[in-house]
Structures are given as C-alpha cells and as structure tokens.
Coordinates of C-alpha atoms in Angstrom, one line a residue:
X1 CA 1.1 23.5 -9.4
X2 CA -0.8 21.2 -6.8
X3 CA -2.0 22.8 -3.6
X4 CA -1.4 20.2 -0.9
X5 CA -3.2 19.4 1.9
X6 CA -2.8 18.1 5.4
X7 CA -5.1 15.2 6.7
X8 CA -5.2 17.4 9.5
X9 CA -7.5 19.5 7.6
X10 CA -10.1 16.9 7.1
X11 CA -11.9 13.9 8.8
X12 CA -10.0 11.0 8.7
X13 CA -13.3 8.9 7.3
X14 CA -14.6 10.4 4.4
X15 CA -17.6 9.3 2.6
X16 CA -16.5 8.3 -0.8
X17 CA -17.9 9.8 -4.0
X18 CA -20.1 7.3 -5.5
X19 CA -18.4 4.8 -7.2
X20 CA -19.3 4.5 -11.4
X21 CA -19.9 0.7 -11.8
X22 CA -19.8 -0.4 -15.6
X23 CA -21.7 -2.7 -16.7
X24 CA -22.3 -4.5 -19.6
X25 CA -24.4 -1.6 -21.6
X26 CA -23.0 1.1 -24.0
X27 CA -20.2 2.7 -22.5
X28 CA -22.2 6.1 -23.9
X29 CA -24.2 5.7 -21.4
X30 CA -21.7 6.4 -18.3
X31 CA -22.4 10.0 -18.5
X32 CA -18.7 11.6 -17.6
X33 CA -18.5 15.1 -17.6
X34 CA -16.3 16.7 -19.7
X35 CA -15.6 20.8 -19.0
X36 CA -13.0 23.6 -18.9
X37 CA -10.6 23.6 -16.1
X38 CA -11.7 25.7 -13.2
X39 CA -8.1 26.7 -12.2
X40 CA -6.7 27.5 -15.3
X41 CA -4.0 25.3 -15.3
X42 CA -2.2 23.8 -18.9
X43 CA -4.3 20.6 -19.4
X44 CA -1.9 19.9 -22.1
X45 CA -3.8 16.8 -24.0
X46 CA -7.3 17.4 -22.5
X47 CA -9.8 20.3 -21.2
X48 CA -11.6 17.8 -18.7
X49 CA -11.1 18.4 -15.1
X50 CA -12.2 14.5 -14.5
X51 CA -9.5 12.0 -13.0
X52 CA -10.7 8.4 -13.6
X53 CA -9.0 5.9 -11.3
X54 CA -9.1 2.1 -12.2
X55 CA -8.4 0.4 -9.1
X56 CA -9.6 -2.6 -7.0
X57 CA -12.6 -2.4 -4.7
X58 CA -13.3 -0.1 -2.0
X59 CA -14.8 -2.6 0.0
X60 CA -11.1 -3.4 1.0
X61 CA -10.4 -0.7 3.8
X62 CA -7.2 0.0 2.5
X63 CA -8.3 1.0 -1.1
X64 CA -11.3 2.8 0.1
X65 CA -9.0 5.2 2.5
X66 CA -6.3 5.6 -0.4
X67 CA -9.5 6.6 -2.9
X68 CA -10.7 9.1 -0.1
X69 CA -7.1 10.6 0.0
X70 CA -7.1 10.6 -3.5
X71 CA -10.3 12.3 -3.9
X72 CA -9.7 15.2 -1.4
X73 CA -6.3 15.9 -2.9
X74 CA -7.7 15.9 -6.3
X75 CA -10.8 18.5 -5.3
X76 CA -7.9 20.7 -3.9
X77 CA -6.5 21.0 -7.1
X78 CA -9.5 21.8 -9.0
X79 CA -10.4 17.7 -10.0
X80 CA -12.8 15.4 -9.8
X81 CA -12.1 12.0 -9.3
X82 CA -14.5 8.9 -10.8
X83 CA -13.0 5.3 -9.6
X84 CA -13.8 2.8 -11.8
X85 CA -13.6 -0.8 -9.4
X86 CA -12.9 -4.2 -9.7
X87 CA -13.2 -7.0 -7.5
X88 CA -9.0 -7.9 -7.5
X89 CA -9.8 -9.2 -11.0
X90 CA -7.7 -8.0 -14.1
X91 CA -10.0 -9.4 -16.6
X92 CA -12.8 -7.3 -15.1
X93 CA -10.8 -4.5 -14.7
X94 CA -9.4 -5.4 -19.0
X95 CA -13.4 -5.3 -19.4
X96 CA -13.8 -1.8 -17.9
X97 CA -11.1 -0.1 -19.5
X98 CA -12.3 -1.3 -22.8
X99 CA -15.5 0.0 -22.2
X100 CA -14.6 3.3 -21.1
X101 CA -12.2 3.7 -24.3
X102 CA -15.1 3.1 -26.1
X103 CA -17.1 6.0 -24.8
X104 CA -14.9 8.0 -26.4
X105 CA -14.1 10.3 -23.2
X106 CA -10.7 11.9 -22.6
X107 CA -10.0 13.1 -18.9
X108 CA -7.6 15.0 -17.8
X109 CA -5.4 12.3 -16.4
X110 CA -5.6 8.4 -15.0
X111 CA -4.5 6.7 -11.8
X112 CA -4.1 3.0 -12.6
X113 CA -4.2 0.7 -9.8
X114 CA -3.9 -2.4 -11.8
X115 CA -5.2 -6.0 -10.2
X116 CA -2.2 -7.5 -11.6
X117 CA 0.8 -5.8 -12.5
X118 CA 1.7 -8.0 -15.0
X119 CA -1.2 -9.1 -16.5
X120 CA -2.8 -5.3 -16.8
X121 CA 0.1 -4.3 -18.9
X122 CA -2.1 -4.5 -22.2
X123 CA -4.9 -2.3 -20.9
X124 CA -2.1 0.1 -19.5
X125 CA -1.1 0.4 -23.2
X126 CA -4.5 1.1 -24.2
X127 CA -4.7 3.8 -22.0
X128 CA -1.6 5.5 -23.0
X129 CA -3.0 5.9 -26.1
X130 CA -4.9 8.2 -24.8
X131 CA -2.2 10.7 -24.6
X132 CA -3.1 12.0 -20.8
X133 CA -0.6 11.6 -18.1
X134 CA -1.0 8.5 -16.2
X135 CA -0.2 7.5 -12.9
X136 CA 0.3 4.3 -11.6
X137 CA -0.2 3.6 -7.5
X138 CA 0.4 0.7 -5.1
X139 CA 1.9 -2.2 -7.6
X140 CA 5.2 -1.3 -8.5
X141 CA 5.3 -1.5 -12.3
X142 CA 7.3 -3.7 -14.2
X143 CA 10.0 -2.8 -16.5
X144 CA 8.2 -3.8 -19.7
X145 CA 5.5 -1.4 -18.9
X146 CA 7.6 1.9 -18.2
X147 CA 6.6 3.1 -21.8
X148 CA 2.9 3.4 -21.0
X149 CA 2.6 5.4 -17.6
X150 CA 3.8 8.6 -16.5
X151 CA 5.0 8.2 -13.2
X152 CA 4.9 5.8 -10.2
X153 CA 3.6 7.0 -7.1
X154 CA 3.4 5.2 -4.4
X155 CA 4.1 2.0 -1.8
X156 CA 7.6 0.6 -2.5
X157 CA 7.0 -3.0 -1.3
X158 CA 10.4 -3.6 -1.5
X159 CA 11.2 -1.2 1.0
X160 CA 8.6 -2.3 2.8
X161 CA 9.9 -6.1 2.9
X162 CA 13.1 -4.5 3.9
X163 CA 11.7 -2.7 6.8
X164 CA 9.9 -5.9 7.9
X165 CA 13.3 -7.6 7.9
X166 CA 15.1 -5.0 9.7
X167 CA 12.1 -5.6 12.4
X168 CA 12.7 -9.4 12.8
X169 CA 16.3 -8.7 13.3
X170 CA 15.6 -6.4 15.9
X171 CA 13.0 -8.5 17.6
X172 CA 15.2 -11.6 17.4
X173 CA 17.6 -9.2 19.3
X174 CA 15.0 -8.3 21.7
X175 CA 14.5 -12.1 22.2
X176 CA 18.0 -13.0 23.0
X177 CA 18.3 -9.9 25.4
X178 CA 15.2 -11.3 27.1
X179 CA 17.2 -14.7 27.7
X180 CA 15.3 -16.8 25.1
X181 CA 16.8 -19.6 23.7
X182 CA 16.1 -20.0 19.9
X183 CA 15.4 -22.6 18.0
X184 CA 18.2 -22.4 15.6
X185 CA 21.4 -20.1 16.0
X186 CA 19.9 -17.5 13.7
X187 CA 16.5 -17.8 14.8
X188 CA 13.4 -19.6 12.8
X189 CA 11.0 -17.4 10.8
X190 CA 7.9 -18.1 9.3
X191 CA 6.8 -16.1 6.4
X192 CA 3.0 -15.9 6.3
X193 CA 2.0 -14.0 2.9
X194 CA -0.5 -12.9 0.2
X195 CA -1.6 -14.5 -2.9
X196 CA 1.7 -15.6 -5.0
X197 CA 0.2 -13.5 -8.1
X198 CA 0.0 -10.2 -6.3
X199 CA 2.9 -8.2 -6.7
X200 CA 3.1 -6.9 -3.3
X201 CA 3.8 -10.8 -2.0
X202 CA 6.6 -11.0 -4.5
X203 CA 8.6 -7.7 -3.5
X204 CA 8.1 -7.7 -0.2
X205 CA 9.6 -11.1 0.1
X206 CA 12.5 -9.9 -2.0
X207 CA 12.9 -6.7 0.3
X208 CA 12.7 -9.3 3.5
X209 CA 15.1 -11.6 2.0
X210 CA 17.7 -8.8 1.0
X211 CA 17.9 -7.2 4.3
X212 CA 17.9 -10.3 6.3
X213 CA 20.4 -11.8 3.9
X214 CA 23.5 -12.0 6.5
X215 CA 21.3 -12.2 9.8
X216 CA 21.1 -16.2 9.6
X217 CA 17.9 -16.9 9.6
X218 CA 16.4 -20.3 8.9
X219 CA 13.0 -19.8 7.3
X220 CA 11.0 -22.7 8.1
X221 CA 8.3 -21.8 5.9
X222 CA 6.6 -19.3 3.7
X223 CA 2.6 -19.5 3.8
X224 CA 0.7 -18.0 1.2
X225 CA -3.0 -16.8 2.1
X226 CA -5.6 -16.6 -0.6
X227 CA -6.2 -13.1 0.2
X228 CA -5.0 -10.1 2.1
X229 CA -7.5 -10.9 5.2
X230 CA -7.0 -12.1 8.9
X231 CA -9.2 -15.0 8.1
X232 CA -7.1 -16.1 5.1
X233 CA -4.0 -16.3 6.8
X234 CA -5.8 -17.4 10.1
X235 CA -6.7 -20.6 7.6
X236 CA -3.6 -21.5 5.8
X237 CA -1.5 -21.0 9.0
X238 CA -3.8 -23.2 11.2
X239 CA -3.8 -25.9 8.3
X240 CA -0.2 -26.5 9.0
X241 CA 1.0 -24.8 11.8
X242 CA 1.5 -28.2 14.0
X243 CA 4.3 -29.4 11.6
X244 CA 6.1 -25.5 12.2
X245 CA 5.8 -25.5 15.9
X246 CA 7.5 -29.1 16.1
X247 CA 10.7 -27.3 14.1
X248 CA 10.0 -24.0 16.4
X249 CA 9.2 -20.9 15.5
X250 CA 11.0 -17.8 16.7
X251 CA 9.8 -14.7 14.6
X252 CA 6.7 -14.8 12.4
X253 CA 7.0 -12.2 9.7
X254 CA 3.3 -11.2 8.3
X255 CA 2.9 -9.2 5.3
X256 CA 0.8 -6.6 7.0
X257 CA -1.0 -6.6 10.2
X258 CA -4.1 -8.4 8.8
X259 CA -2.0 -11.1 7.7
X260 CA 0.3 -10.7 10.8
X261 CA -3.3 -10.9 13.0
X262 CA -4.3 -14.2 11.2
X263 CA -1.3 -16.1 12.1
X264 CA -1.4 -14.6 15.7
X265 CA -4.5 -16.1 16.0
X266 CA -3.5 -19.4 15.1
X267 CA -0.3 -19.5 17.5
X268 CA -2.8 -18.6 20.2
X269 CA -5.3 -21.4 19.8
X270 CA -2.2 -23.6 19.7
X271 CA -0.9 -22.6 22.9
X272 CA 1.9 -20.2 21.5
X273 CA 1.1 -16.8 23.2
X274 CA 2.3 -13.9 20.6
X275 CA 4.3 -11.6 22.3
X276 CA 5.5 -13.6 24.9
X277 CA 6.6 -16.9 23.2
X278 CA 6.9 -15.7 19.7
X279 CA 7.7 -12.3 18.3
X280 CA 5.2 -11.1 15.4
X281 CA 6.4 -8.5 12.9
X282 CA 4.6 -6.8 10.2
X283 CA 5.5 -4.3 7.1
X284 CA 1.8 -2.3 7.4
X285 CA -0.2 -1.0 10.0
X286 CA -3.9 -1.4 10.3
X287 CA -6.6 -0.6 12.7
X288 CA -5.2 2.1 14.7
X289 CA -1.9 -0.5 15.1
X290 CA -3.9 -2.2 17.9
X291 CA -1.8 -5.2 17.5
X292 CA 1.4 -3.2 18.1
X293 CA 0.0 -1.1 20.9
X294 CA -1.4 -4.2 23.1
X295 CA 2.2 -6.1 22.8
X296 CA 0.8 -8.9 20.4
X297 CA 3.4 -7.8 18.0
X298 CA 6.7 -6.7 18.3
X299 CA 6.6 -4.2 15.4
X300 CA 4.9 -3.1 12.0
X301 CA 5.5 -0.5 9.6
X302 CA 3.9 2.7 8.4
X303 CA 2.2 2.5 5.0
X304 CA -0.6 4.9 5.1
X305 CA -3.2 4.7 2.4
X306 CA -4.4 8.2 2.9
X307 CA -0.8 9.5 2.0
X308 CA -0.5 6.7 -0.6
X309 CA -3.8 8.5 -2.0
X310 CA -2.6 12.0 -1.6
X311 CA 0.9 11.5 -3.2
X312 CA -0.6 9.9 -6.3
X313 CA -3.2 12.6 -6.9
X314 CA -0.7 15.3 -6.1
X315 CA 1.6 13.5 -8.6
X316 CA -0.7 13.4 -11.2
X317 CA -1.9 17.2 -10.5
X318 CA 1.3 18.3 -11.2
X319 CA 1.8 16.1 -14.4
X320 CA -1.3 17.4 -16.0
X321 CA 0.0 20.8 -15.2
X322 CA 3.5 20.6 -16.8
X323 CA 2.8 18.3 -19.8
X324 CA 3.8 15.4 -18.2
X325 CA 7.6 16.3 -17.2
X326 CA 9.5 14.0 -14.6
X327 CA 12.6 14.8 -13.7
X328 CA 15.0 11.9 -12.0
X329 CA 14.7 8.0 -11.8
X330 CA 13.4 7.8 -8.4
X331 CA 12.6 9.8 -5.0
X332 CA 11.8 8.6 -1.7
X333 CA 9.7 10.9 0.2
X334 CA 11.4 11.8 3.5
X335 CA 10.0 10.4 6.7
X336 CA 9.7 13.4 8.5
X337 CA 7.9 13.3 11.6
X338 CA 6.0 16.8 11.8
X339 CA 6.1 18.2 8.6
X340 CA 4.1 17.4 5.2
X341 CA 7.0 17.5 2.2
X342 CA 7.2 19.3 -0.9
X343 CA 4.5 17.7 -2.9
X344 CA 4.6 20.6 -5.8
X345 CA 8.1 19.2 -6.8
X346 CA 8.4 18.0 -10.5
X347 CA 7.8 14.2 -10.2
X348 CA 10.3 11.7 -10.6
X349 CA 9.6 8.5 -12.6
X350 CA 9.2 6.4 -9.5
X351 CA 7.8 8.5 -6.4
X352 CA 7.9 6.3 -3.2
X353 CA 6.2 6.8 0.3
X354 CA 8.2 6.2 3.1
X355 CA 7.9 2.8 5.5
X356 CA 9.0 4.3 8.9
X357 CA 9.0 1.6 11.7
X358 CA 6.7 1.5 14.3
X359 CA 8.4 -0.4 17.1
X360 CA 6.4 -1.8 20.3
X361 CA 7.9 -4.0 23.0
X362 CA 8.0 -7.7 23.8
X363 CA 6.1 -8.8 26.7
X364 CA 5.7 -5.2 27.9
X365 CA 2.2 -3.9 26.6
X366 CA 2.5 -0.7 28.9
X367 CA 5.8 0.3 27.2
X368 CA 4.7 -0.8 23.8
X369 CA 1.3 1.4 24.4
X370 CA 3.8 4.5 25.1
X371 CA 6.3 4.0 22.3
X372 CA 3.4 3.4 19.5
X373 CA 1.6 6.7 20.9
X374 CA 4.6 8.8 20.3
X375 CA 4.9 7.7 16.8
X376 CA 4.0 10.3 13.8
X377 CA 4.4 10.7 10.4
X378 CA 4.0 14.2 8.5
X379 CA 2.2 15.7 11.5
X380 CA -0.3 12.8 12.1
X381 CA -0.4 9.8 14.6
X382 CA -1.4 6.6 14.6
X383 CA -5.3 7.5 15.1
X384 CA -4.9 9.1 11.5
X385 CA -2.5 6.9 9.5
X386 CA -3.7 3.4 10.9
X387 CA -7.6 4.3 11.0
X388 CA -8.9 2.1 8.3

C-alpha cells in the first residue's frame, strides 16, 4: 500500500534528482540499479525498487514540478525515480525506449508520459513486454493503447476544457450584468490553443465545445501556438488579431495561463485591455495565478503538476504492490478544499485529477485578489499549487 504524503510536508521547489540523459552509446553504460525492495512489498514482476519515468523535458516548469511530486511520493513508498527526458520529441523518446530495453534492466514499474499519445503507442507496446505495471500520465491514452498500460493517472484534459467553457459562460454572464454590449447575441470567442498534434489541445477544445454547446457562443477563430509558452501565443495572436478585432472579441479562451497570458499581451498592445474590455479565461493556472489575482484574467482552472506527479506515483506504487490489479473504469479524485483524498484505494483504469475553477472578478482587482487568496485544494493554496 502506498504511504501518501501531503505537499505541506515538503518545500514546493524541490531540487530534481539528476536526470539520466541517454546518449547514443551502449545502453549497458546506463548504470541503473537493481536491488531488493526496502519495504518487503510484493513486487510481482521485478525485485527492483527503481521506477523509470519517460517524459518530456523538465526545462518546462510544469514537467519539473510533476517530476518533483512523483519523486517525493515514490521515495515515501520506498522507490527511486529515474527520469528519462526528451525535448517534446516522440522520435527521441522512441530511441530512449529502445536503448533502455537493450540494457536488459527490469524496473519495478514505469511512468509513461508520451511526447505524442498516438505516435508513442509503438514504444508503449514495447515497454509493456517487460511485464511490469505501467502508469500513463498527463496525455490521455487513445483506445488502441489500452492493452499496453495498467492504469492512467493524471489530468483529464476534456474536463479541463469543460471547466474552461463553464468559465467562459460565467464571464459572458458577468459582462452582461456589467452592462456590456456583446458583439453577437451569444458573445464572440477567440480560442488560443497549443500545437494541434498535442493531445491536450484536441481534448480541451472538445471539452470546451461540449460544455458550451447550448451557450450560443460565436467562435470567431482558433489559433494554434507552436508551443505552450506565452511568447508562442503572443506571436500567433499578434499576427492576426486585427482581423478578429474587426469582428469583435468578447471572450478569449486560453488552453492554459501561459497561452492566455500571451494572448492578453497582444490584446493590450492593440489597445484592448484584458479585464476591462475583454474577458480572458484559462484552464490551468501558472505562476501563482497572478493574472487572475490582478484581474487580467476573469478565471482559470486548477491543475497542479505536483499533485499530478503525486497521484501518478501513488497509483503506480499501489499497482506494484497488488500485482497490477485495477477496479472500475474511471475515478475522479474529489476536489476537497481541505483533505488529501485516499491514495491507497485500488486504482481504476483511468484516475483523474479534479480541475476546480479559480474565479477572480471582472474589472475589480481587489475582489479578484480576495477570491483567489481564499482558494484551496487538498489543504493547499495558490502559493503551493500554482507556484511553478
């Protein structure tokens, strides 16, 4: 059984363990450890206490925080984590998997964060042949990959998009209450998202569309940034913003705070002030949710990378201990503001983080700051959960 920790027990900016960088050399030079379990638990398919995590690079702050959360939880459960990182490149990740398999090592379990959910299935199927529990995280698996992983534990990007849609509806209602005249009967929406090949982009847009199907929104455009950074969003929005402003924009939906921030900067430079002239909403907070605190954004959603790493790790530790047994199809961890949920429960096939909304205010920074400061999830506030 896992030994759940709470984020209160550790500093939020944890130095990461050294990351294994697989070079184009013999995989036997990796030097991975293999030893007996320190806690005497049932390892089922391996006597190792090492968990290997294949993921995109920790140079992205979300990845760094997620790896830190996973590392802490695994250490609490008697395991060590080796992170094998790629530069959001599935071809690079495929090579790393091939080199790891050639080493002959067999870990206690694997955490799999694919660079591309679809293109990564071949590598996932190869890892499956090791016969150890595999937990996929962050990128929702495709149906054709279900036989290759034991469980999924992480964000539900469809849910995140649904929350973004609900926040957009709330923003539209607030605009009307404040006496705004919308540019269409239901309001004009500009969507700013990530690369179209990234699963989160597809799933969040689908969730947004699902939750706003009856809202009467007029989506005037969907812009895909080439990466999940403010600069990438700024560049793509600035290039075409005048055409959208000619139609009128009431609400901007950003896939996450980084993309929403880039869009907000482009709007401000064009003389349209976010939080006064247009409502901006997001699905995932960043950087202490500062844009929601200061009123630039109307609202955002809470997807904590520390918590995502924690539930992926605790799910894997449970699966290692119970021989890979799951119970049920889906489970969503409750969004309790005060208490950490039961991490020792037998995992479902799909185990989802909640994405509670963080609503600030429109054209009222003081109220926005007060609202955000009162937000908590599992006993932690914005200073912990969005501090990356």
